[in-house]
Amino acid sequence: MAPDRQRLVPEVCMQAADALFDLALKREREAAHRAMDELKRLLLGYLEPLDREAA
């Protein structure tokens, strides 16, 4: 392999790994937000009847 290619291949691999890691973090963040939204929805659904009973 040519010397330029020897440097280029690891660099491209690192860039690809960084991009995949960033994508995984983004997806994890999105999943966490969806889970929090679902928990809020469930909690509000649980609390609304209690609020009506208390009123």
GROMACS .gro file of N, CA and C in nm:
model
  165
    1MET      N    1   0.085  -0.118   0.000
    1MET     CA    2   0.000   0.000   0.000
    1MET      C    3   0.090   0.124   0.000
    2ALA      N    4   0.050   0.223  -0.076
    2ALA     CA    5   0.128   0.347  -0.086
    2ALA      C    6   0.125   0.420   0.048
    3PRO      N    7   0.232   0.492   0.082
    3PRO     CA    8   0.238   0.563   0.211
    3PRO      C    9   0.119   0.657   0.233
    4ASP      N   10   0.074   0.727   0.128
    4ASP     CA   11  -0.041   0.816   0.144
    4ASP      C   12  -0.166   0.738   0.182
    5ARG      N   13  -0.181   0.622   0.121
    5ARG     CA   14  -0.297   0.539   0.152
    5ARG      C   15  -0.289   0.484   0.294
    6GLN      N   16  -0.171   0.455   0.339
    6GLN     CA   17  -0.155   0.401   0.475
    6GLN      C   18  -0.203   0.501   0.579
    7ARG      N   19  -0.185   0.627   0.552
    7ARG     CA   20  -0.235   0.730   0.644
    7ARG      C   21  -0.383   0.758   0.623
    8LEU      N   22  -0.427   0.752   0.499
    8LEU     CA   23  -0.564   0.787   0.464
    8LEU      C   24  -0.664   0.684   0.518
    9VAL      N   25  -0.633   0.556   0.506
    9VAL     CA   26  -0.728   0.453   0.547
    9VAL      C   27  -0.763   0.463   0.695
   10PRO      N   28  -0.665   0.469   0.786
   10PRO     CA   29  -0.703   0.483   0.928
   10PRO      C   30  -0.780   0.613   0.956
   11GLU      N   31  -0.746   0.720   0.887
   11GLU     CA   32  -0.815   0.847   0.907
   11GLU      C   33  -0.961   0.837   0.864
   12VAL      N   34  -0.985   0.776   0.749
   12VAL     CA   35  -1.122   0.758   0.701
   12VAL      C   36  -1.199   0.665   0.795
   13CYS      N   37  -1.133   0.562   0.843
   13CYS     CA   38  -1.199   0.470   0.937
   13CYS      C   39  -1.236   0.542   1.066
   14MET      N   40  -1.149   0.627   1.115
   14MET     CA   41  -1.179   0.703   1.237
   14MET      C   42  -1.293   0.800   1.213
   15GLN      N   43  -1.296   0.864   1.098
   15GLN     CA   44  -1.406   0.955   1.066
   15GLN      C   45  -1.538   0.880   1.059
   16ALA      N   46  -1.536   0.761   0.999
   16ALA     CA   47  -1.657   0.680   0.991
   16ALA      C   48  -1.700   0.635   1.130
   17ALA      N   49  -1.605   0.595   1.213
   17ALA     CA   50  -1.638   0.552   1.349
   17ALA      C   51  -1.696   0.669   1.428
   18ASP      N   52  -1.638   0.787   1.414
   18ASP     CA   53  -1.691   0.907   1.481
   18ASP      C   54  -1.834   0.937   1.437
   19ALA      N   55  -1.858   0.926   1.306
   19ALA     CA   56  -1.992   0.953   1.254
   19ALA      C   57  -2.093   0.851   1.308
   20LEU      N   58  -2.054   0.724   1.313
   20LEU     CA   59  -2.143   0.621   1.367
   20LEU      C   60  -2.169   0.643   1.515
   21PHE      N   61  -2.066   0.682   1.589
   21PHE     CA   62  -2.083   0.708   1.731
   21PHE      C   63  -2.178   0.826   1.753
   22ASP      N   64  -2.160   0.933   1.675
   22ASP     CA   65  -2.249   1.049   1.685
   22ASP      C   66  -2.392   1.012   1.653
   23LEU      N   67  -2.410   0.929   1.551
   23LEU     CA   68  -2.545   0.885   1.515
   23LEU      C   69  -2.606   0.801   1.628
   24ALA      N   70  -2.526   0.712   1.686
   24ALA     CA   71  -2.576   0.630   1.797
   24ALA      C   72  -2.616   0.718   1.915
   25LEU      N   73  -2.537   0.819   1.947
   25LEU     CA   74  -2.571   0.911   2.056
   25LEU      C   75  -2.701   0.986   2.025
   26LYS      N   76  -2.715   1.031   1.901
   26LYS     CA   77  -2.836   1.102   1.861
   26LYS      C   78  -2.958   1.012   1.876
   27ARG      N   79  -2.948   0.889   1.831
   27ARG     CA   80  -3.060   0.795   1.841
   27ARG      C   81  -3.092   0.764   1.986
   28GLU      N   82  -2.990   0.750   2.069
   28GLU     CA   83  -3.011   0.723   2.211
   28GLU      C   84  -3.081   0.841   2.278
   29ARG      N   85  -3.039   0.963   2.244
   29ARG     CA   86  -3.103   1.083   2.298
   29ARG      C   87  -3.249   1.090   2.256
   30GLU      N   88  -3.275   1.062   2.129
   30GLU     CA   89  -3.413   1.064   2.080
   30GLU      C   90  -3.498   0.960   2.151
   31ALA      N   91  -3.443   0.842   2.172
   31ALA     CA   92  -3.516   0.735   2.242
   31ALA      C   93  -3.544   0.775   2.387
   32ALA      N   94  -3.447   0.839   2.450
   32ALA     CA   95  -3.467   0.883   2.588
   32ALA      C   96  -3.576   0.989   2.596
   33HIS      N   97  -3.578   1.080   2.499
   33HIS     CA   98  -3.682   1.184   2.497
   33HIS      C   99  -3.820   1.122   2.474
   34ARG      N  100  -3.827   1.025   2.383
   34ARG     CA  101  -3.955   0.957   2.360
   34ARG      C  102  -4.001   0.886   2.486
   35ALA      N  103  -3.909   0.821   2.556
   35ALA     CA  104  -3.945   0.751   2.680
   35ALA      C  105  -3.992   0.849   2.786
   36MET      N  106  -3.926   0.963   2.798
   36MET     CA  107  -3.968   1.064   2.895
   36MET      C  108  -4.106   1.120   2.859
   37ASP      N  109  -4.129   1.144   2.731
   37ASP     CA  110  -4.260   1.192   2.688
   37ASP      C  111  -4.369   1.090   2.721
   38GLU      N  112  -4.340   0.963   2.699
   38GLU     CA  113  -4.436   0.858   2.730
   38GLU      C  114  -4.462   0.851   2.881
   39LEU      N  115  -4.357   0.864   2.960
   39LEU     CA  116  -4.376   0.863   3.106
   39LEU      C  117  -4.461   0.982   3.151
   40LYS      N  118  -4.435   1.099   3.093
   40LYS     CA  119  -4.516   1.216   3.128
   40LYS      C  120  -4.662   1.194   3.092
   41ARG      N  121  -4.684   1.138   2.972
   41ARG     CA  122  -4.821   1.111   2.927
   41ARG      C  123  -4.890   1.014   3.022
   42LEU      N  124  -4.820   0.908   3.059
   42LEU     CA  125  -4.878   0.810   3.150
   42LEU      C  126  -4.905   0.871   3.288
   43LEU      N  127  -4.811   0.950   3.336
   43LEU     CA  128  -4.828   1.013   3.467
   43LEU      C  129  -4.946   1.110   3.466
   44LEU      N  130  -4.956   1.190   3.361
   44LEU     CA  131  -5.069   1.282   3.353
   44LEU      C  132  -5.201   1.207   3.343
   45GLY      N  133  -5.202   1.098   3.269
   45GLY     CA  134  -5.323   1.017   3.259
   45GLY      C  135  -5.361   0.957   3.393
   46TYR      N  136  -5.262   0.929   3.475
   46TYR     CA  137  -5.288   0.874   3.608
   46TYR      C  138  -5.333   0.983   3.704
   47LEU      N  139  -5.274   1.100   3.693
   47LEU     CA  140  -5.304   1.208   3.787
   47LEU      C  141  -5.435   1.280   3.759
   48GLU      N  142  -5.476   1.288   3.633
   48GLU     CA  143  -5.599   1.361   3.600
   48GLU      C  144  -5.722   1.309   3.677
   49PRO      N  145  -5.745   1.177   3.683
   49PRO     CA  146  -5.861   1.131   3.761
   49PRO      C  147  -5.848   1.164   3.911
   50LEU      N  148  -5.726   1.163   3.961
   50LEU     CA  149  -5.705   1.197   4.103
   50LEU      C  150  -5.736   1.343   4.125
   51ASP      N  151  -5.701   1.430   4.030
   51ASP     CA  152  -5.732   1.573   4.042
   51ASP      C  153  -5.884   1.595   4.041
   52ARG      N  154  -5.952   1.520   3.956
   52ARG     CA  155  -6.098   1.535   3.949
   52ARG      C  156  -6.163   1.488   4.080
   53GLU      N  157  -6.110   1.381   4.136
   53GLU     CA  158  -6.165   1.332   4.263
   53GLU      C  159  -6.141   1.432   4.376
   54ALA      N  160  -6.025   1.496   4.375
   54ALA     CA  161  -5.991   1.591   4.479
   54ALA      C  162  -6.072   1.720   4.468
   55ALA      N  163  -6.115   1.751   4.348
   55ALA     CA  164  -6.189   1.878   4.328
   55ALA      C  165  -6.330   1.872   4.377
   0.00000   0.00000   0.00000
